[in-house]
XYZ file of N, CA, C and O in Angstrom:
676
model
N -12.011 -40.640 -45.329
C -12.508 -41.994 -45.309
C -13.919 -41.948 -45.884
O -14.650 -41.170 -45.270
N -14.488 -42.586 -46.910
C -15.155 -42.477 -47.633
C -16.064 -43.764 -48.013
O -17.095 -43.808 -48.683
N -15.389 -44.730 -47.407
C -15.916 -46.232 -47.575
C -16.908 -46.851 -46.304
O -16.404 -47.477 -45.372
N -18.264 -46.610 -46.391
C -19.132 -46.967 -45.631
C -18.674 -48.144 -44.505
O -19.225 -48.138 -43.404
N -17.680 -49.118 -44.815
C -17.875 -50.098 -44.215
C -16.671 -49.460 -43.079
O -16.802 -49.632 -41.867
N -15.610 -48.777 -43.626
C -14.190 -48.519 -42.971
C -14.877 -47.881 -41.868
O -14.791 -48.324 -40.723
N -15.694 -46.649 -42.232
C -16.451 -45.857 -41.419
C -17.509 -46.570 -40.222
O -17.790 -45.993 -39.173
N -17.937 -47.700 -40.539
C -18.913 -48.316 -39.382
C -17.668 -49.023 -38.781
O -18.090 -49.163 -37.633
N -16.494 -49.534 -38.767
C -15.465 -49.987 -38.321
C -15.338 -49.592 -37.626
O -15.724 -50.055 -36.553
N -14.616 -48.285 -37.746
C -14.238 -47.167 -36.799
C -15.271 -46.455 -35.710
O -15.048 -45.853 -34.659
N -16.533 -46.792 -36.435
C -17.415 -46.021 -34.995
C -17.474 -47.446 -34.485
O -17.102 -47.187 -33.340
N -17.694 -48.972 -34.472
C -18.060 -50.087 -34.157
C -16.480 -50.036 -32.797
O -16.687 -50.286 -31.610
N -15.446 -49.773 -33.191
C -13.906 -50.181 -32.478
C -14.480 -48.646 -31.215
O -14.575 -48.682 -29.988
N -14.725 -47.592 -32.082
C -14.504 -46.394 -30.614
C -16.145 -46.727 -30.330
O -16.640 -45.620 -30.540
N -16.761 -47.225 -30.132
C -18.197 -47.400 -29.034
C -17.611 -48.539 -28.251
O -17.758 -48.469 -27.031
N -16.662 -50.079 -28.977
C -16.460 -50.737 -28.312
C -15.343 -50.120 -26.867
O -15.653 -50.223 -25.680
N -14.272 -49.608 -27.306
C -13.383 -48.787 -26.385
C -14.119 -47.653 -25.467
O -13.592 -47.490 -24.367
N -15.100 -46.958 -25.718
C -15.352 -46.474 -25.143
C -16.009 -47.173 -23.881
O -15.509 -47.097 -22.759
N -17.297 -47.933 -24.201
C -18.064 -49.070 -23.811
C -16.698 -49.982 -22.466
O -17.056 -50.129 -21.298
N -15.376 -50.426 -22.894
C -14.496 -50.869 -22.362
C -13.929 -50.059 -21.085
O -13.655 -50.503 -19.970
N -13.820 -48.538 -21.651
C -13.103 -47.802 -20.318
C -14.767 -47.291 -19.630
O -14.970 -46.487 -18.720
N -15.567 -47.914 -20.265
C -16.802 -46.875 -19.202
C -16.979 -48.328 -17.819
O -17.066 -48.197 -16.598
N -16.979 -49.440 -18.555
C -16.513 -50.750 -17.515
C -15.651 -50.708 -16.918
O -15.989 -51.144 -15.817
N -14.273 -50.347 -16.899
C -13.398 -50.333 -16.443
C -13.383 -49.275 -15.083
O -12.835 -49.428 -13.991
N -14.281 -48.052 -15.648
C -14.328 -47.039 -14.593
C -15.542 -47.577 -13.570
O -15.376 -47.137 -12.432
N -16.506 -48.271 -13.688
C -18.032 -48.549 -13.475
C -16.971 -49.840 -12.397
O -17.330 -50.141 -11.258
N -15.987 -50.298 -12.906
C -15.785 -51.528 -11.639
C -15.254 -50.880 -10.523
O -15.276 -51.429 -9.421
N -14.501 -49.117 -10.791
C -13.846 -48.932 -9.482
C -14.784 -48.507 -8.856
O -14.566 -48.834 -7.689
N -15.972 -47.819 -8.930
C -16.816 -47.017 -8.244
C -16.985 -47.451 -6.933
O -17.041 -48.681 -6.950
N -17.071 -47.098 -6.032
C -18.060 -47.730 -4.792
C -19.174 -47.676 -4.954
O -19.727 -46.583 -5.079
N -19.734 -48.635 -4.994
C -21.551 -48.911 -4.813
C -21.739 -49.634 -3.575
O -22.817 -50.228 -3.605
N -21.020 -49.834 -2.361
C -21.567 -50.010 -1.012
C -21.526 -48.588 0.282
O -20.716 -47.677 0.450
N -22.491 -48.872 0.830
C -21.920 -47.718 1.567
C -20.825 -47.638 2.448
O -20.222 -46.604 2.736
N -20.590 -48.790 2.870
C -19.214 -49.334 3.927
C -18.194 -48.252 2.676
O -17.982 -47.084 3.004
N -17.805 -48.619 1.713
C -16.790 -48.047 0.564
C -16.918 -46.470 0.331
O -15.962 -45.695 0.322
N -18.591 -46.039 0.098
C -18.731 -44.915 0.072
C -17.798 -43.732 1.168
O -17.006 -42.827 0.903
N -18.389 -44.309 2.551
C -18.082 -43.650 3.736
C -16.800 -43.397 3.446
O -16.253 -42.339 3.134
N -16.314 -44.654 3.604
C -14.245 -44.695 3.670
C -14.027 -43.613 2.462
O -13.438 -42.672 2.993
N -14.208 -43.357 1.260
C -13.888 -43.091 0.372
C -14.291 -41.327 -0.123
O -13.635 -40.551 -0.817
N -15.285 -41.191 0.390
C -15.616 -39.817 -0.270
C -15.692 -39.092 1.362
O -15.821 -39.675 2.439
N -15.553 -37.541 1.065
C -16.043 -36.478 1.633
C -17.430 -37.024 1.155
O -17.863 -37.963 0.487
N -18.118 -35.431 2.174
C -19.395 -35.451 2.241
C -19.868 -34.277 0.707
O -20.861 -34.225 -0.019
N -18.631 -33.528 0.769
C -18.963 -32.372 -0.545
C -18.615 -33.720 -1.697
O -19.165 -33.635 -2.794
N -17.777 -34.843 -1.444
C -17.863 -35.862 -2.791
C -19.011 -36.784 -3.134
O -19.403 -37.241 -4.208
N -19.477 -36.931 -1.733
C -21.209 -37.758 -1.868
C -22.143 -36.981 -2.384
O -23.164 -37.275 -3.005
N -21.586 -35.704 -1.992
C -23.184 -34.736 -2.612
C -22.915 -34.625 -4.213
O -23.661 -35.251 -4.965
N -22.118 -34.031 -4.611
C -21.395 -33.878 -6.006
C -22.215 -34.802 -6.561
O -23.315 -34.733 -7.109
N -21.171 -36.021 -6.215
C -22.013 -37.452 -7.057
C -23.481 -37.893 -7.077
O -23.940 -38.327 -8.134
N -24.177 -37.820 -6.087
C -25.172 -38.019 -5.832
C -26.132 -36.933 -6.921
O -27.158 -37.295 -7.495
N -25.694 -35.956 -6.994
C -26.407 -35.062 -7.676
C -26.113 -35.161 -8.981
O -26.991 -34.998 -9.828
N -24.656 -35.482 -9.351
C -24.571 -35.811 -10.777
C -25.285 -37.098 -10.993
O -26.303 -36.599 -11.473
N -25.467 -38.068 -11.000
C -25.974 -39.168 -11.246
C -27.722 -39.338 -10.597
O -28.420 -40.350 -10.640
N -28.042 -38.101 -10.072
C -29.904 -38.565 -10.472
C -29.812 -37.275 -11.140
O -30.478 -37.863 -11.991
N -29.646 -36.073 -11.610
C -29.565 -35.900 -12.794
C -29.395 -36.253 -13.722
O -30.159 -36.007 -14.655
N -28.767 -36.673 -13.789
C -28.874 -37.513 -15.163
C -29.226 -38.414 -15.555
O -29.059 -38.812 -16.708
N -30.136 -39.266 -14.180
C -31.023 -40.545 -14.170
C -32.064 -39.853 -14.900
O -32.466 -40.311 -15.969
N -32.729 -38.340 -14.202
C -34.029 -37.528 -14.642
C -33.852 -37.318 -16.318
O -34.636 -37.431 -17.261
N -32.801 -37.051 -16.234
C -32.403 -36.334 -18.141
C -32.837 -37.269 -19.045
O -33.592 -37.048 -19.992
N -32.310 -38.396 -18.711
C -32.890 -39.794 -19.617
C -34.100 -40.482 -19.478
O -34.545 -41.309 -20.274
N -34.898 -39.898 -17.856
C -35.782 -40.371 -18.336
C -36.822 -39.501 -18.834
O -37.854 -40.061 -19.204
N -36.744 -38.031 -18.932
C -36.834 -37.121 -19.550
C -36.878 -36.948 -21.151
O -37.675 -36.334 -21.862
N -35.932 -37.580 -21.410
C -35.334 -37.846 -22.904
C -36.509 -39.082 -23.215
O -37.510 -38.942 -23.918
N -36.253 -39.835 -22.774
C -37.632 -40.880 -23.129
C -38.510 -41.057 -23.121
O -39.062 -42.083 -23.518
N -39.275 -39.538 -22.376
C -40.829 -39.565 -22.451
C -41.258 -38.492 -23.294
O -42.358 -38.276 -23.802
N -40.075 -37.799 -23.352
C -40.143 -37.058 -24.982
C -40.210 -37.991 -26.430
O -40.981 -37.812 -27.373
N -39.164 -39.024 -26.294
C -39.111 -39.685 -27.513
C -40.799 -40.290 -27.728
O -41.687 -40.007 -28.532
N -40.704 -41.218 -26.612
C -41.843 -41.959 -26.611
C -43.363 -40.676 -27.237
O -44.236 -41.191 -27.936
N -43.454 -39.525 -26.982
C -44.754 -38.762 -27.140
C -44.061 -38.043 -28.961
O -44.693 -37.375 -29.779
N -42.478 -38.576 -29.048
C -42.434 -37.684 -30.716
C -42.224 -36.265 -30.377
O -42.283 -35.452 -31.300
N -41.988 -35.861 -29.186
C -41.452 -34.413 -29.269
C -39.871 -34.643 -29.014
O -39.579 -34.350 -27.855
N -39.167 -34.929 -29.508
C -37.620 -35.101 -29.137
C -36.949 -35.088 -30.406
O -37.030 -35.925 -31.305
N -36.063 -33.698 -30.351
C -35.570 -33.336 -31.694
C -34.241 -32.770 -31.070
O -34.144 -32.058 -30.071
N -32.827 -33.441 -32.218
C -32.160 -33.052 -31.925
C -31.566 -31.580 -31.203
O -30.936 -31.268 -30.192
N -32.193 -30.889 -32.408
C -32.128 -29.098 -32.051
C -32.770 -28.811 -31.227
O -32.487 -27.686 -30.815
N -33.749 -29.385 -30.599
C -34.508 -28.725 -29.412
C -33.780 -29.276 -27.880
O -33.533 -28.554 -26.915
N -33.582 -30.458 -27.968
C -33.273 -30.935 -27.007
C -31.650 -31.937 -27.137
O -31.631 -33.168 -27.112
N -30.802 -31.333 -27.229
C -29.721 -32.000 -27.505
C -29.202 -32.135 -26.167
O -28.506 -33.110 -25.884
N -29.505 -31.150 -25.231
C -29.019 -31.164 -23.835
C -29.189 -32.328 -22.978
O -28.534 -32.775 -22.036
N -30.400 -32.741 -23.652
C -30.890 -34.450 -22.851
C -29.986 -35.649 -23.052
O -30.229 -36.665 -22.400
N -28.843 -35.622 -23.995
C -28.142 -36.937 -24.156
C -27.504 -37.414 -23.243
O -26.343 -37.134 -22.944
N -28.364 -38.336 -22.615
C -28.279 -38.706 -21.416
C -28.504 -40.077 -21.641
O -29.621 -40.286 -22.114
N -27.702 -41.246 -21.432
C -28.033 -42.832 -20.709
C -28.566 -43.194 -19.688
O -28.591 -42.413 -18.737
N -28.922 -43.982 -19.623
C -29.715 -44.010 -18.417
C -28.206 -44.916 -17.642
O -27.219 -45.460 -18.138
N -28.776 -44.668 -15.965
C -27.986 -45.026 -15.425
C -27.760 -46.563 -15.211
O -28.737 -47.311 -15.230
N -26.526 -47.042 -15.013
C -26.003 -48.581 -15.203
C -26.630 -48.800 -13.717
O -27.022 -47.995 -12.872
N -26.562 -50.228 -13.747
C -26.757 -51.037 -12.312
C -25.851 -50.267 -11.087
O -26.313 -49.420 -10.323
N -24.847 -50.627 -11.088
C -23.795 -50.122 -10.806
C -23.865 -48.388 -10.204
O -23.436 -47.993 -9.120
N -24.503 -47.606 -11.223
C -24.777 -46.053 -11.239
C -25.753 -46.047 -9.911
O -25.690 -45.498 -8.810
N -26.645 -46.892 -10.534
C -27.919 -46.727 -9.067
C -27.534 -47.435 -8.020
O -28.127 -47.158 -6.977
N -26.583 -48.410 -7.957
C -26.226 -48.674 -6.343
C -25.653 -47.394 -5.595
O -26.012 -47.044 -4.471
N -24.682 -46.728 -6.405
C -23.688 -45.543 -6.013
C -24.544 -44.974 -5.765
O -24.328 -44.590 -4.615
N -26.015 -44.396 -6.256
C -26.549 -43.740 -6.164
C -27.733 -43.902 -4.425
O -28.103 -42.894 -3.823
N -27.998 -44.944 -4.093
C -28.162 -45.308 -2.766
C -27.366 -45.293 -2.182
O -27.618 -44.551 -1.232
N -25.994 -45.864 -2.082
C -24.431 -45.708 -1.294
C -24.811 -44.441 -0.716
O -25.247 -44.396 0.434
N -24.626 -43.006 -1.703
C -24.280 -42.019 -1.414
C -25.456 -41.221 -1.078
O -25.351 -40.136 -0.507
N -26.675 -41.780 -1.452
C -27.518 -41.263 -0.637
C -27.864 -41.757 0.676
O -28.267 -40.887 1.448
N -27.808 -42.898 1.106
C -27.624 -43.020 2.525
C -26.083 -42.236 3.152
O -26.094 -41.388 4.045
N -25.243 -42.573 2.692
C -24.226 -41.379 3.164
C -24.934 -39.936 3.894
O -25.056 -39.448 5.017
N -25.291 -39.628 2.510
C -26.008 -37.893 3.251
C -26.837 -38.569 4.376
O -26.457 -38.670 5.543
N -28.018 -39.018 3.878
C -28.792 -38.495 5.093
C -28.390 -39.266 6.425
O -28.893 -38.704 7.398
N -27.638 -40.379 6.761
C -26.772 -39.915 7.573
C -26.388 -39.539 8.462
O -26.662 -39.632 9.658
N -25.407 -38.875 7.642
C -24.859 -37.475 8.380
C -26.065 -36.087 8.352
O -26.255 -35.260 9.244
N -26.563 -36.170 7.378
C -27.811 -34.599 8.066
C -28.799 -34.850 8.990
O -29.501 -33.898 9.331
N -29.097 -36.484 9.703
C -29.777 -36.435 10.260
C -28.824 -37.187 11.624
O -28.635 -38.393 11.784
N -28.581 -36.634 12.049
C -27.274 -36.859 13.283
C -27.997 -36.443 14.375
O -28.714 -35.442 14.375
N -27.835 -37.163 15.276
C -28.528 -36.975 16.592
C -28.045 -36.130 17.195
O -28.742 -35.553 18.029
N -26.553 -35.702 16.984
C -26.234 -34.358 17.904
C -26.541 -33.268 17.152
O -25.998 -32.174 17.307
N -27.894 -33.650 15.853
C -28.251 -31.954 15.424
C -29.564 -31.858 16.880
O -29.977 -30.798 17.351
N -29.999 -33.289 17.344
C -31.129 -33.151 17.979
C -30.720 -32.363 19.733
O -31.467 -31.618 20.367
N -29.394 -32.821 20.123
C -29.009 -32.479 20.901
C -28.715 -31.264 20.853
O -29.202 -30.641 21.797
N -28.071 -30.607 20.095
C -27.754 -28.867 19.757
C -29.296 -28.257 19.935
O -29.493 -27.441 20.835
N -30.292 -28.635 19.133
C -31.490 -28.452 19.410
C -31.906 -27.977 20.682
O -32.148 -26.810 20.992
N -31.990 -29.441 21.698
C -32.396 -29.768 22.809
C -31.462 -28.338 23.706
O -31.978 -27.289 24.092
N -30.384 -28.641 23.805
C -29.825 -27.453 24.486
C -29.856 -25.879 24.083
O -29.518 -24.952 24.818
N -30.240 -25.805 23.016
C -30.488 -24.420 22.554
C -32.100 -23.776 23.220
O -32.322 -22.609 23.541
N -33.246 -25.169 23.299
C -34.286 -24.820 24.526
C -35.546 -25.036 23.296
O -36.640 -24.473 23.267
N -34.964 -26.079 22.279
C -36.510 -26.323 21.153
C -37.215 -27.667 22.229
O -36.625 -28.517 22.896
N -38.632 -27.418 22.049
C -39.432 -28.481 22.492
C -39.493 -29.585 22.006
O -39.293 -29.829 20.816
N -39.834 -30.549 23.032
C -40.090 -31.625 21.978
C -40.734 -31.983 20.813
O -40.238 -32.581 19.858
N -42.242 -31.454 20.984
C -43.105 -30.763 20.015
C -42.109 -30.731 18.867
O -41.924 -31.658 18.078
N -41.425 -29.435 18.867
C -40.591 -28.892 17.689
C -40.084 -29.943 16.942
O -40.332 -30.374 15.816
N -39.232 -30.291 17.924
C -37.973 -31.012 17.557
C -38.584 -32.362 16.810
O -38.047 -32.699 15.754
N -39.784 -33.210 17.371
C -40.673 -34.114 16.642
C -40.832 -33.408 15.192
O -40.258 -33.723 14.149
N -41.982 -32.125 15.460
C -42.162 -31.857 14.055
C -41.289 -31.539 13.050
O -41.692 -31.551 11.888
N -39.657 -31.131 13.428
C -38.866 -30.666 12.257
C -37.987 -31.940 12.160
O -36.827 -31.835 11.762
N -38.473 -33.061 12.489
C -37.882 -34.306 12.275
C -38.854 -35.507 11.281
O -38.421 -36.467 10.644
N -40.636 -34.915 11.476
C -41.383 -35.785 11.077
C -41.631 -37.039 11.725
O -42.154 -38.013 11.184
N -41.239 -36.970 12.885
C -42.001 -37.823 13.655
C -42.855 -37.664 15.308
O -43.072 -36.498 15.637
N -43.191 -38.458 16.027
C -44.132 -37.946 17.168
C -43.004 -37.716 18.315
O -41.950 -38.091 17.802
N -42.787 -37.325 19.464
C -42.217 -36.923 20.567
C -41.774 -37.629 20.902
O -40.563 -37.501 21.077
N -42.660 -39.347 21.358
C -41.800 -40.176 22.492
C -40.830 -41.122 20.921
O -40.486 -42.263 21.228
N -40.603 -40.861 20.035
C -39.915 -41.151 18.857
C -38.859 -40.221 19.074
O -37.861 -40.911 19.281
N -38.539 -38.948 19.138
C -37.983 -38.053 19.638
C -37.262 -38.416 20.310
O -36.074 -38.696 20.150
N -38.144 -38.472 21.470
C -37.283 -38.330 23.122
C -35.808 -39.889 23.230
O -34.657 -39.948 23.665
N -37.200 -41.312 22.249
C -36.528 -42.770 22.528
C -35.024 -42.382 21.873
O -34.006 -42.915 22.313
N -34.992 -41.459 20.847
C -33.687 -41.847 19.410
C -32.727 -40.808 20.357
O -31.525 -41.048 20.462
N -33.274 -39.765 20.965
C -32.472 -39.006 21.786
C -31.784 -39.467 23.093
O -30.683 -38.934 23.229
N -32.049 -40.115 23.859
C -31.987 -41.348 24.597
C -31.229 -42.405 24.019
O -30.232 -42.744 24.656
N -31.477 -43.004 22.951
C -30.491 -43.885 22.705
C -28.814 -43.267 22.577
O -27.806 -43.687 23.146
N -28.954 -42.227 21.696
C -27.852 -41.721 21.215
C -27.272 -40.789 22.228
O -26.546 -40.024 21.593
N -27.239 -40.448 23.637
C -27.015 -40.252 24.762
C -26.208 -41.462 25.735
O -25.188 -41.513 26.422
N -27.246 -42.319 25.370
C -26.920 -43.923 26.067
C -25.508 -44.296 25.236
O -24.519 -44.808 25.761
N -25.616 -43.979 24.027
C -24.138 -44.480 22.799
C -23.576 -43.615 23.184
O -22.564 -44.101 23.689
N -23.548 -42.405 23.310
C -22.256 -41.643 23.573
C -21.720 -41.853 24.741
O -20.564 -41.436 24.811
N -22.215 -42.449 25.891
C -22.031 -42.362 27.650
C -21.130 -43.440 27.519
O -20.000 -43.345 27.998
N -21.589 -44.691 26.788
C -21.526 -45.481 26.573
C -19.497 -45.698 25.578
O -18.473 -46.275 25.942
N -19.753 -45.107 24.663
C -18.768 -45.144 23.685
C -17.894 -44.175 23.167
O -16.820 -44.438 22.625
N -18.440 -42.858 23.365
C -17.964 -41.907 23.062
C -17.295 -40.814 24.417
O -16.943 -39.696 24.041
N -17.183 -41.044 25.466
C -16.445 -40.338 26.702
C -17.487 -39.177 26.998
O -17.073 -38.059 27.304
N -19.169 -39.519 26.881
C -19.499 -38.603 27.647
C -19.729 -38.840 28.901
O -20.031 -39.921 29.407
N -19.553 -37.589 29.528
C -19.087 -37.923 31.002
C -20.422 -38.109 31.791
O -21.479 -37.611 31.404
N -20.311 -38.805 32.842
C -21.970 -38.844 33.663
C -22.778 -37.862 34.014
O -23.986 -38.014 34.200
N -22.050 -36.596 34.146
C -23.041 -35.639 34.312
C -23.638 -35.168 33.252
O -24.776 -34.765 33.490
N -23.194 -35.042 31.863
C -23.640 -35.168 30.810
C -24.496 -35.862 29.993
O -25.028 -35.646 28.905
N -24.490 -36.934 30.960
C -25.324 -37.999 30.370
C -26.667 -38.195 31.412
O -27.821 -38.587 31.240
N -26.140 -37.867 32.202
C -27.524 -37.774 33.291
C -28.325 -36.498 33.306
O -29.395 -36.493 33.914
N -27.820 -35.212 32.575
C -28.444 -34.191 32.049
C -28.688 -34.236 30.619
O -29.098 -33.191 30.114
N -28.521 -35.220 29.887
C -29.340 -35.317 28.611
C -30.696 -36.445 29.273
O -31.895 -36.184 29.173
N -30.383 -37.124 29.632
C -31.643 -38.187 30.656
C -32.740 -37.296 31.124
O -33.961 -37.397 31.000
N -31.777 -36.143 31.857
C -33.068 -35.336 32.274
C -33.909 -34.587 31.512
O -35.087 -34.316 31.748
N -32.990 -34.149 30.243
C -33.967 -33.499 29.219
C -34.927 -34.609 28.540
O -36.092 -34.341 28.247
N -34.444 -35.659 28.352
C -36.044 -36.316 27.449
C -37.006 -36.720 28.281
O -37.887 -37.452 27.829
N -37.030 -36.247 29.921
C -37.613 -36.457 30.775
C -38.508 -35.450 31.069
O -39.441 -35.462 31.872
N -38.153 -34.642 30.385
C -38.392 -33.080 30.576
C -39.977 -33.144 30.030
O -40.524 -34.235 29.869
N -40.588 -32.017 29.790
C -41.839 -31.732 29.254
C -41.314 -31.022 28.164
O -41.621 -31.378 27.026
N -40.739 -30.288 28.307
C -40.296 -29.385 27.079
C -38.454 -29.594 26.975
O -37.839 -29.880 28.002
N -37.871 -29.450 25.917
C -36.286 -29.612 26.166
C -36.265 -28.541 26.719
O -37.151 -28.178 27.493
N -36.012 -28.371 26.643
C -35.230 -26.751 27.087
C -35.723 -26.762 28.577
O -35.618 -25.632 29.054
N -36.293 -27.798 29.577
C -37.083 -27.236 30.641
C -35.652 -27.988 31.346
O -35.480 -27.965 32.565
């Protein structure tokens, strides 16, 4: 094919098709987290999550190269990267509230607490102060007694630990 115009045809029809199934895929995504949850593992939130701000960074990477004139095919071809759709960055909150989440789960605070970390600790490897600690530990004691079948003595010995001076006391 040799005829300039046949040739912009053909790239004009496959950007449009492509452009078509990248919409088509961009409508199934979940971009809420209600959808996220239902829908992915936690190894599928991380995956994604990591593919898509990578490649948020790549492009914008790619564009502060262009913008300064250092961006050359041969040097940097690895950067062809779009930036991410509307759509990309909701998924991309979806699934980052997903993780954290789940990594910040109150029965990591409880495993904690019974293993004999202080409050102290347990504040500082959380980033916040103690009676912040003790209240979220307490609540989520109160929800489980509450909702989840923990039994009263269980629940009146997690009571006693945020009562405690130290967990573990």
């Amino acid at each position: 094919m040799t005829d300039p115009d046949e040739t912009a045809d053909l790239v004009n029809g496959l950007t449009r098709g492509y452009r078509d199934h990248r919409d088509d895929e961009e409508a199934q995504r979940p971009v809420r987290y209600n959808d996220v949850s239902c829908e992915h593992t936690m190894v599928d939130a991380r995956r994604r999550y990591d593919e898509l701000t990578e490649r948020d960074l790549t492009a914008w990477s790619r564009a502060t190269l262009q913008a300064h004139g250092e961006c050359g095919p041969a040097r940097h071809a690895v950067l062809d990267a779009g930036p991410l759709t509307v759509s990309e960055h909701l998924e991309v909150l979806a699934n980052g509230e997903l993780l954290a989440r789940n990594y910040r789960r109150p029965s990591q605070v409880d495993a904690a607490v019974k293993a004999g970390a202080t409050w102290q600790q347990i504040a500082e490897a959380r980033g916040q102060t103690e009676g912040q600690a003790r209240v979220e530990y307490r609540e989520w004691a109160e929800g489980q007694h509450k909702y989840a079948d923990m039994s009263d003595a269980d629940y009146e010995a997690a009571i006693e630990r945020v009562a405690g001076a130290g967990a573990g006391e």
